[in-house]
Coordinates of C-alpha atoms in Angstrom, one line a residue:
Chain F
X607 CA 0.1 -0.6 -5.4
X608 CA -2.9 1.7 -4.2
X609 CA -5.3 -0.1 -2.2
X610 CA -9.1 1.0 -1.9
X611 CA -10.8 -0.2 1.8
X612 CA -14.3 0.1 0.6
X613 CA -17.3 0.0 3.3
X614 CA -20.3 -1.4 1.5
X615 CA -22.9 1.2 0.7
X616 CA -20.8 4.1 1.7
X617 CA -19.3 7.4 -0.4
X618 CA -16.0 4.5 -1.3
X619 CA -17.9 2.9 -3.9
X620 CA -16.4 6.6 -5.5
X621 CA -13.3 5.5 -5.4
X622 CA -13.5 2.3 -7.3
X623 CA -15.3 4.1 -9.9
X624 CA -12.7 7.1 -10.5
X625 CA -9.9 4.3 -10.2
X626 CA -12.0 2.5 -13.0
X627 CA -12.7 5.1 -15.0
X628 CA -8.7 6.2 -14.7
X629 CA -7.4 1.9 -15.9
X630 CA -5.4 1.9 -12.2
X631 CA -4.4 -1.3 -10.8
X632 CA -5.5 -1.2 -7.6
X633 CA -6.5 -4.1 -5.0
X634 CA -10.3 -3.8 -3.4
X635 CA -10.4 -5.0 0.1
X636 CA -14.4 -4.8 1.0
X637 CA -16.0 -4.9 4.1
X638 CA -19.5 -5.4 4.9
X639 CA -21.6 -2.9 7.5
X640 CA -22.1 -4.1 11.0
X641 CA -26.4 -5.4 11.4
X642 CA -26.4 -2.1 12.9
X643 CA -25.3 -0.6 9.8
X644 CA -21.8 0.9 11.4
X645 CA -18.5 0.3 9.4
X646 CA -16.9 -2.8 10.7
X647 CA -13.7 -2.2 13.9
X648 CA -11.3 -3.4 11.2
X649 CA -12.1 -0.7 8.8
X650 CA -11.8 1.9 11.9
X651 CA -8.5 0.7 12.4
X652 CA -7.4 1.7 9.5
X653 CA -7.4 5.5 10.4
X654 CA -7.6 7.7 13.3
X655 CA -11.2 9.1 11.3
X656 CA -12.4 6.1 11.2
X657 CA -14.5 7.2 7.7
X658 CA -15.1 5.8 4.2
X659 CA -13.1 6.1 2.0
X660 CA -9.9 4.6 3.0
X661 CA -6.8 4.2 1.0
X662 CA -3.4 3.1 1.4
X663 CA -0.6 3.8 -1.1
X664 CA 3.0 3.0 0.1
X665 CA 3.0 4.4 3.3
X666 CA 0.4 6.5 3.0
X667 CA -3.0 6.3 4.4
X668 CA -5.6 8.6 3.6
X669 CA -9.3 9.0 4.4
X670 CA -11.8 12.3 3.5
X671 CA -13.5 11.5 -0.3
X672 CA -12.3 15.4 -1.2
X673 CA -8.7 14.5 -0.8
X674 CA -8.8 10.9 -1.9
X675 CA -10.2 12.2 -5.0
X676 CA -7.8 14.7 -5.0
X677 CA -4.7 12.3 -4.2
X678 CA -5.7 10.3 -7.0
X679 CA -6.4 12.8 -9.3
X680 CA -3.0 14.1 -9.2
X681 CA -0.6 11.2 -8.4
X682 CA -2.6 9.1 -10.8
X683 CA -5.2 11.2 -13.4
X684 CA -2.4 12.6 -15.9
X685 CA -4.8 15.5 -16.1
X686 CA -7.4 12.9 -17.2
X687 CA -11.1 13.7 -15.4
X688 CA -10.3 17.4 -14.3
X689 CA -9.9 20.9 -15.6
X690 CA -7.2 22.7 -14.8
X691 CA -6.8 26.5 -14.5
X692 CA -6.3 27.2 -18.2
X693 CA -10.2 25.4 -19.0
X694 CA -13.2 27.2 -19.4
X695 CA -15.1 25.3 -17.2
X696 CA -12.3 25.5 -14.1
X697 CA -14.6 27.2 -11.8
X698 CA -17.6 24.8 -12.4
X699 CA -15.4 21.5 -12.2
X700 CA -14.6 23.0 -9.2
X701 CA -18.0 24.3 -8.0
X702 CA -19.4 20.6 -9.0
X703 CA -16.5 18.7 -7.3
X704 CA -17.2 20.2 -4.6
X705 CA -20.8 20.6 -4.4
X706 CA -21.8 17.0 -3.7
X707 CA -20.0 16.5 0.0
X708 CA -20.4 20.4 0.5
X709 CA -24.2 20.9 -0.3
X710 CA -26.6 18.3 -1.2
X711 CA -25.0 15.3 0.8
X712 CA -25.0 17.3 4.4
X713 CA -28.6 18.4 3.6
X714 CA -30.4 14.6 2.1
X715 CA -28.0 13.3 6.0
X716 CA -29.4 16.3 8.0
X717 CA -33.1 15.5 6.8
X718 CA -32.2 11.1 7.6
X719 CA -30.8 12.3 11.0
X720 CA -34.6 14.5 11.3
X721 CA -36.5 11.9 10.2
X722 CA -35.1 9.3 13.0
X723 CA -36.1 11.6 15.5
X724 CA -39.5 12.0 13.8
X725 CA -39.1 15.5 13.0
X726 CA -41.3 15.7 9.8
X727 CA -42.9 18.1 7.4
X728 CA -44.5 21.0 9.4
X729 CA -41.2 21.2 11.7
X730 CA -39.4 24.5 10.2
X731 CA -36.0 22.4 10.3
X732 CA -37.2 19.4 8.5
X733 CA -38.8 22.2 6.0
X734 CA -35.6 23.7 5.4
X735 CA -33.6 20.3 4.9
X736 CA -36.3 19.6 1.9
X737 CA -36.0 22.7 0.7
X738 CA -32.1 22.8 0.4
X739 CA -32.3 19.3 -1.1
X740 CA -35.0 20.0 -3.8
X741 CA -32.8 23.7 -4.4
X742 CA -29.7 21.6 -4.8
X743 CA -31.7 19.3 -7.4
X744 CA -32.9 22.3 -9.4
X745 CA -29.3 23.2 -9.3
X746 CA -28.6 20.2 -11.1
X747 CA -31.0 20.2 -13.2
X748 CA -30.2 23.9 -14.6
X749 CA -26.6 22.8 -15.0
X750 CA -27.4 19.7 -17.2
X751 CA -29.3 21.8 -18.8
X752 CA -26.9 23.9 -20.2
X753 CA -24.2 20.9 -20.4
X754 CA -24.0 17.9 -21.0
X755 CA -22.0 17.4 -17.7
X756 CA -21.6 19.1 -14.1
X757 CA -18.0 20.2 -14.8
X758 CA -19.3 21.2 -18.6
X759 CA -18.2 19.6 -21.6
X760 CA -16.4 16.6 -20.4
X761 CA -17.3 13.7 -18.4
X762 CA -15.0 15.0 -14.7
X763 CA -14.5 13.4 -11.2
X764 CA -17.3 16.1 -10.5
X765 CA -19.9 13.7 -12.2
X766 CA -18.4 10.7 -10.1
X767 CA -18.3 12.5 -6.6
X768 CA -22.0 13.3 -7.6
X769 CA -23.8 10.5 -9.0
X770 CA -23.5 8.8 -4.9
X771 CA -26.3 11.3 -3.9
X772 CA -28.5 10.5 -6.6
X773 CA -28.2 6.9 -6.2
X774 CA -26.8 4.8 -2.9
X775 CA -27.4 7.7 -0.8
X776 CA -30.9 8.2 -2.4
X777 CA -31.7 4.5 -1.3
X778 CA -32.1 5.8 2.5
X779 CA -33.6 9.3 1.3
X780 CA -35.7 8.5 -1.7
X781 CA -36.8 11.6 -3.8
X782 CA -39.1 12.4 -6.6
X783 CA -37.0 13.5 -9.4
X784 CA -40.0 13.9 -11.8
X785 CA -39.8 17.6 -12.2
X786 CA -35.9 17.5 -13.3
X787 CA -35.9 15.3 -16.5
X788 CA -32.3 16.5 -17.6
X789 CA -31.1 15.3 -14.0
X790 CA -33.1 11.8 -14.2
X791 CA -31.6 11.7 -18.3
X792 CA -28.2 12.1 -17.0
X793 CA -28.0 10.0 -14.2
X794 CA -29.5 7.3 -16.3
X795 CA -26.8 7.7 -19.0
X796 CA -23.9 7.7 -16.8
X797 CA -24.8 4.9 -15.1
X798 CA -24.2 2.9 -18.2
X799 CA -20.6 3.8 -18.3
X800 CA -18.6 0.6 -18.3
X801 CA -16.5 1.8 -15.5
X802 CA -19.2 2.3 -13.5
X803 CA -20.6 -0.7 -14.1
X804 CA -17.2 -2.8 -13.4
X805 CA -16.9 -0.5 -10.2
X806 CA -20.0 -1.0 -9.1
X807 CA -20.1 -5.2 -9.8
X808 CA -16.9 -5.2 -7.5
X809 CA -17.6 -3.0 -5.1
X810 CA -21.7 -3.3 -4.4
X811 CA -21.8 -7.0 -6.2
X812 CA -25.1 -7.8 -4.2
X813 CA -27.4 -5.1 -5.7
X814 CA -28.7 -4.7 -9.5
X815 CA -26.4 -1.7 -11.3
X816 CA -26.9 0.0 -15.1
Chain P
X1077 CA -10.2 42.4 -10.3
X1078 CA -11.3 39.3 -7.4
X1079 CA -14.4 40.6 -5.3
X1080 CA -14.7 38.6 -2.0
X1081 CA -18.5 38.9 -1.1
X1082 CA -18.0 38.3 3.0
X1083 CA -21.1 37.3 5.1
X1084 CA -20.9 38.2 8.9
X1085 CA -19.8 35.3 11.1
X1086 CA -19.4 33.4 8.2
X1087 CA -16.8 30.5 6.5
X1088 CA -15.8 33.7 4.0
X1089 CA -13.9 35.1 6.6
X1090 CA -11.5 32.5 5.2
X1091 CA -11.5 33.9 2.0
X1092 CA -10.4 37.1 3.2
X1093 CA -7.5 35.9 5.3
X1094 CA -5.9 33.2 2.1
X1095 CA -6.1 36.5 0.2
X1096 CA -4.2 38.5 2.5
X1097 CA -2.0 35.8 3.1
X1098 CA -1.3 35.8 -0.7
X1099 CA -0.7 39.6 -0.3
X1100 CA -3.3 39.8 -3.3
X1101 CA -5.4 42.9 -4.2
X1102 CA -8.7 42.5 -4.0
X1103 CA -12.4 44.1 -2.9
X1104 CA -14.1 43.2 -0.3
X1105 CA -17.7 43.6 0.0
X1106 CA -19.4 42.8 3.8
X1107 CA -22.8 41.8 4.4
X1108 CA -24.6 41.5 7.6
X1109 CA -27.0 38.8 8.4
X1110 CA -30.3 39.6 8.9
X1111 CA -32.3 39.8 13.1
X1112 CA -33.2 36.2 12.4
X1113 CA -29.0 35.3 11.8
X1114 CA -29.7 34.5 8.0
X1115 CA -28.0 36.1 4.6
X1116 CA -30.1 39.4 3.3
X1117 CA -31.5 38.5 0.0
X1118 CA -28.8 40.3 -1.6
X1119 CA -26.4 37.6 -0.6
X1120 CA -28.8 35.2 -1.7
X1121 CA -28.9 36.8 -4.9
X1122 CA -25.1 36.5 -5.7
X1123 CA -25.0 32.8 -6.8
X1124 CA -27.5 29.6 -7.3
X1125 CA -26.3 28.1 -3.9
X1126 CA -27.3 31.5 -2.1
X1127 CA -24.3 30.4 0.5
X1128 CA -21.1 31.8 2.1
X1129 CA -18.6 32.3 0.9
X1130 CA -19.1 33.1 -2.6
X1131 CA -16.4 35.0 -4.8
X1132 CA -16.1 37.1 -8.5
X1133 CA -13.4 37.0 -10.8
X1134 CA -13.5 38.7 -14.4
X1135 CA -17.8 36.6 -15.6
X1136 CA -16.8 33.9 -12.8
X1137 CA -19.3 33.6 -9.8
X1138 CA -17.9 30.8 -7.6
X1139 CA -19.0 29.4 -4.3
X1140 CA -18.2 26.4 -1.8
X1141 CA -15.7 26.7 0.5
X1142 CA -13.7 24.1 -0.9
X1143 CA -13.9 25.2 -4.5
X1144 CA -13.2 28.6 -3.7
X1145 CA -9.9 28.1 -1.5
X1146 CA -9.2 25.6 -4.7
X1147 CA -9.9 28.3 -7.2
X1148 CA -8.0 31.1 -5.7
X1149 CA -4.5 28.5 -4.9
X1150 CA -4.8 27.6 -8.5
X1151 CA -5.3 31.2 -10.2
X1152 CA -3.1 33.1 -7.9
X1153 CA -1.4 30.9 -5.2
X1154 CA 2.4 30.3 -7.5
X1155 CA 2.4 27.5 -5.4
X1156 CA 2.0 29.1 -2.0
X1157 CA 0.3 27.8 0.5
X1158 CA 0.0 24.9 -0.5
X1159 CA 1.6 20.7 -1.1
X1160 CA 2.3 19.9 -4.3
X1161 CA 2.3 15.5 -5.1
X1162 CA 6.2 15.4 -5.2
X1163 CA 5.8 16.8 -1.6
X1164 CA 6.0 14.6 1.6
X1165 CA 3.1 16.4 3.2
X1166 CA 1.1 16.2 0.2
X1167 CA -1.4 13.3 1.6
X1168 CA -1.8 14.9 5.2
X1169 CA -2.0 18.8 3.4
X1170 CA -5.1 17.1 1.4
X1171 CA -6.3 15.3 4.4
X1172 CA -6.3 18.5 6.6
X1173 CA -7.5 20.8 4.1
X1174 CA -10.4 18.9 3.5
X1175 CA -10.9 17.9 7.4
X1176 CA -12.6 21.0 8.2
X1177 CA -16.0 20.6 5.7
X1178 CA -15.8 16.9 5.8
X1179 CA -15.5 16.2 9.4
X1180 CA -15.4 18.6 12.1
X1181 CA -17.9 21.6 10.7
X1182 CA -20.5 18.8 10.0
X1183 CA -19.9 17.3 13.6
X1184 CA -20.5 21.1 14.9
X1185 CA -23.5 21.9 13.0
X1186 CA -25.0 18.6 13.6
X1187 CA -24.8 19.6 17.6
X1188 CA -26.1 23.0 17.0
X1189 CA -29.3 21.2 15.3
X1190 CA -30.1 19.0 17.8
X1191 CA -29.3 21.3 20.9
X1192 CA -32.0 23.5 18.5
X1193 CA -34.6 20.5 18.7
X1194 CA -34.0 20.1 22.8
X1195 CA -32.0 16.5 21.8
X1196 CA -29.8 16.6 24.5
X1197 CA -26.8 14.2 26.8
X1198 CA -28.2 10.8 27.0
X1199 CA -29.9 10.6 23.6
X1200 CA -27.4 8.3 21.6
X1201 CA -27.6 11.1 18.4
X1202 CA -26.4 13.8 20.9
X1203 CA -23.6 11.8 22.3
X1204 CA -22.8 10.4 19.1
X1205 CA -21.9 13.6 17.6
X1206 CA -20.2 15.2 20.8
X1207 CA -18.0 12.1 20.4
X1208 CA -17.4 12.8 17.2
X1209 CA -16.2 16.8 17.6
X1210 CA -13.8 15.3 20.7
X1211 CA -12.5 12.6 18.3
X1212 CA -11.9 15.4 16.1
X1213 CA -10.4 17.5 18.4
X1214 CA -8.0 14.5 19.5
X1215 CA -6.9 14.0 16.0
X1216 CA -6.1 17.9 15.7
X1217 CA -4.5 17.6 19.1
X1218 CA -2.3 14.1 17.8
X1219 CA -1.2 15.9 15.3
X1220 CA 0.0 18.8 16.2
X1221 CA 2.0 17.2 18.9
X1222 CA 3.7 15.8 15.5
X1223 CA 4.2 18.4 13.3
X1224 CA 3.7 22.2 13.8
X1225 CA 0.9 22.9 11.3
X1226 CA -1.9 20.8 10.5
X1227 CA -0.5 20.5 6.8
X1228 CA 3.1 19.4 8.1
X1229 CA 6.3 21.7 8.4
X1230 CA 5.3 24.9 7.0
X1231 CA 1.5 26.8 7.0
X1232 CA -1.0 26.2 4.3
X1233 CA -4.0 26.6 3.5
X1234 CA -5.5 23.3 5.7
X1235 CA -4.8 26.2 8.6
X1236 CA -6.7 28.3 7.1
X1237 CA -9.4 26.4 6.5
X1238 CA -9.8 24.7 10.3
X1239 CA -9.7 27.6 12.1
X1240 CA -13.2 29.3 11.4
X1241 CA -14.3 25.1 13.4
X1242 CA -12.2 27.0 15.9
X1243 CA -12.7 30.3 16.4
X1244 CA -16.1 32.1 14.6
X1245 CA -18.1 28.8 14.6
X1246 CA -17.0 28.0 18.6
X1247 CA -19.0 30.7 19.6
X1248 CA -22.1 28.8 18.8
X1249 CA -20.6 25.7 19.4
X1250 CA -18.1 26.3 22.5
X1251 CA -15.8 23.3 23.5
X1252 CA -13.4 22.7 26.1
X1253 CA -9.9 22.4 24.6
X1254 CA -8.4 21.8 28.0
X1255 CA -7.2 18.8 27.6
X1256 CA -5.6 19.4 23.9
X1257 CA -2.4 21.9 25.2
X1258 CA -0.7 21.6 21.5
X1259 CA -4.5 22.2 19.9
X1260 CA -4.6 25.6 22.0
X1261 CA -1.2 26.8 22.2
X1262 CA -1.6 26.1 18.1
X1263 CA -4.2 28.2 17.9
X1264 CA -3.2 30.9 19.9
X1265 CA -0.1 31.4 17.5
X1266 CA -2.0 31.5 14.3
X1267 CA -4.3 34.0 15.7
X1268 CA -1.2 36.2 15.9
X1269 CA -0.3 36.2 12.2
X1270 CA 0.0 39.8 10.9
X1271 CA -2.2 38.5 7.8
X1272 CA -5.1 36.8 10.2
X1273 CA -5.3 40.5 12.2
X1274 CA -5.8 42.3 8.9
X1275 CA -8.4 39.8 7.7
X1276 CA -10.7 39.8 10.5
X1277 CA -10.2 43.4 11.3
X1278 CA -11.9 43.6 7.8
X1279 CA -14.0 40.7 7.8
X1280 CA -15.4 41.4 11.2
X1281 CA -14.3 44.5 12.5
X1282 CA -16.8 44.3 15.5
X1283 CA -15.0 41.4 17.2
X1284 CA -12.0 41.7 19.4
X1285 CA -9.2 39.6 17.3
X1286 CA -5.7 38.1 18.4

């Protein structure tokens, strides 16, 4: 049976969500952050990265969100939550899929990491980081615009490698999404999703979800 | 036909080398970055994200490393290239081919920004993240002591992708692989492919290659 490692408030929570969304059995081992907010020895043990997400599947163990999703999606998704090459929206699912651990997550990190060494607004570095978070939001909010999801017509793994950015990860780098109503419509919406909601209960059961 | 749009010293060098190793035909168009090391504005221009590498194909616009590489395998690959889920490799293909955006590029560039800001050895940021590109290293090095390529028996795309952390982006970032003999002796061999030397002689045809 696949097993999820999930660090509490990290990128895993992902993982219980797509496996949600997707009915898989699957067993949740969680761990809690160390009082200096590092992942726990136990859960570096489990691979040489030493990241979350972790999972295990028969002998396999496998860390890096991309290729978790990516593992799961095809051992597991039956083509459910993806496009393939034939769809329409192929090259967004994968623009969007890939967009949230390739563009706005190493930006909102880059401009935590600034901000602890009190680089702030003025700083041409810290500028840029703001700037390449609030163009990644605009992004978003031209896409859901035009769609009713990031990877187009259907609800996709893109919306559930996403939605981390806009939420847990936004708890450390709080933004203003005022000016991006079809981002702050959407988010709200999908956060109602019953899957998300039994993901997030098991795997973040100490915080208020929906 | 596909149009690679290739950025100097840029992660589209990739681009160019999957698509010769694919033997595909397909126009390259170079840009160089401007005196301050940015993209011109009309890179800028050619997609939303404004980033490297970004690709056309028939109305498709497409950028992101990841969704790129993705997007090209799918389309064109026939399978090439790449681990399919019936394949033994398939979980350390996935792992590797997403190592190189998810964990040693971010490491890199995180180094580069702080030597920028003057945050040197003995600030725990700085080491922090120069233990993190030699953990990375070691894993490279651990695992090509086990297998020959970093996707398993044969080479796939996960090569591809981890080079650039290598090669183009070591010049900003230089590192001392001397004690990684497998890691070097790796790289020195994949340097040599036929389809590498015609890449970067087009890609960047004012660096000495091989």
């Amino acid at each position: 049976m696949l097993t999820i490692h999930h660090l509490a408030m990290s990128q895993s929570e992902r993982v219980v969500w797509l496996c949600e969304e997707l009915g898989l059995d699957y067993r949740l081992v969680r761990y809690e952050r160390t009082s200096a907010m590092a992942a726990p020895a136990e859960y570096k043990a489990l691979h040489p990265a030493g990241t979350a997400p972790t999972i295990e599947d028969g002998g396999v163990v496998l860390a890096e969100s991309g290729a978790v999703f990516a593992y799961i999606l095809a051992k597991y998704g039956d083509g459910r939550l993806a496009c393939g090459p034939e769809d329409a929206d192929f090259a967004e699912y994968l623009f969007w899929l890939h967009f949230a651990n390739g563009t706005i997550m190493p930006s909102q990190i880059a401009g935590l990491v600034l901000r602890s060494l009190g680089v702030t607004a003025g700083n041409p570095l810290s500028d840029g980081v703001v700037s390449r978070v609030a163009q990644a939001e605009a992004m978003m909010e031209a896409r859901l615009t035009a769609a009713p999801f990031l990877g187009g017509a259907n609800f996709t793994a893109a919306d559930i490698m996403n939605l981390f950015a806009l939420t847990t990860l936004a708890i450390f780098a709080p933004r203003d999404l005022g000016p991006f109503p079809h981002l702050r419509a959407y988010i709200a919406r999908i956060r109602q999703r019953p899957a998300y909601l039994r993901a997030m209960a098991l795997a973040e059961p100490n915080r208020a979800h929906g």
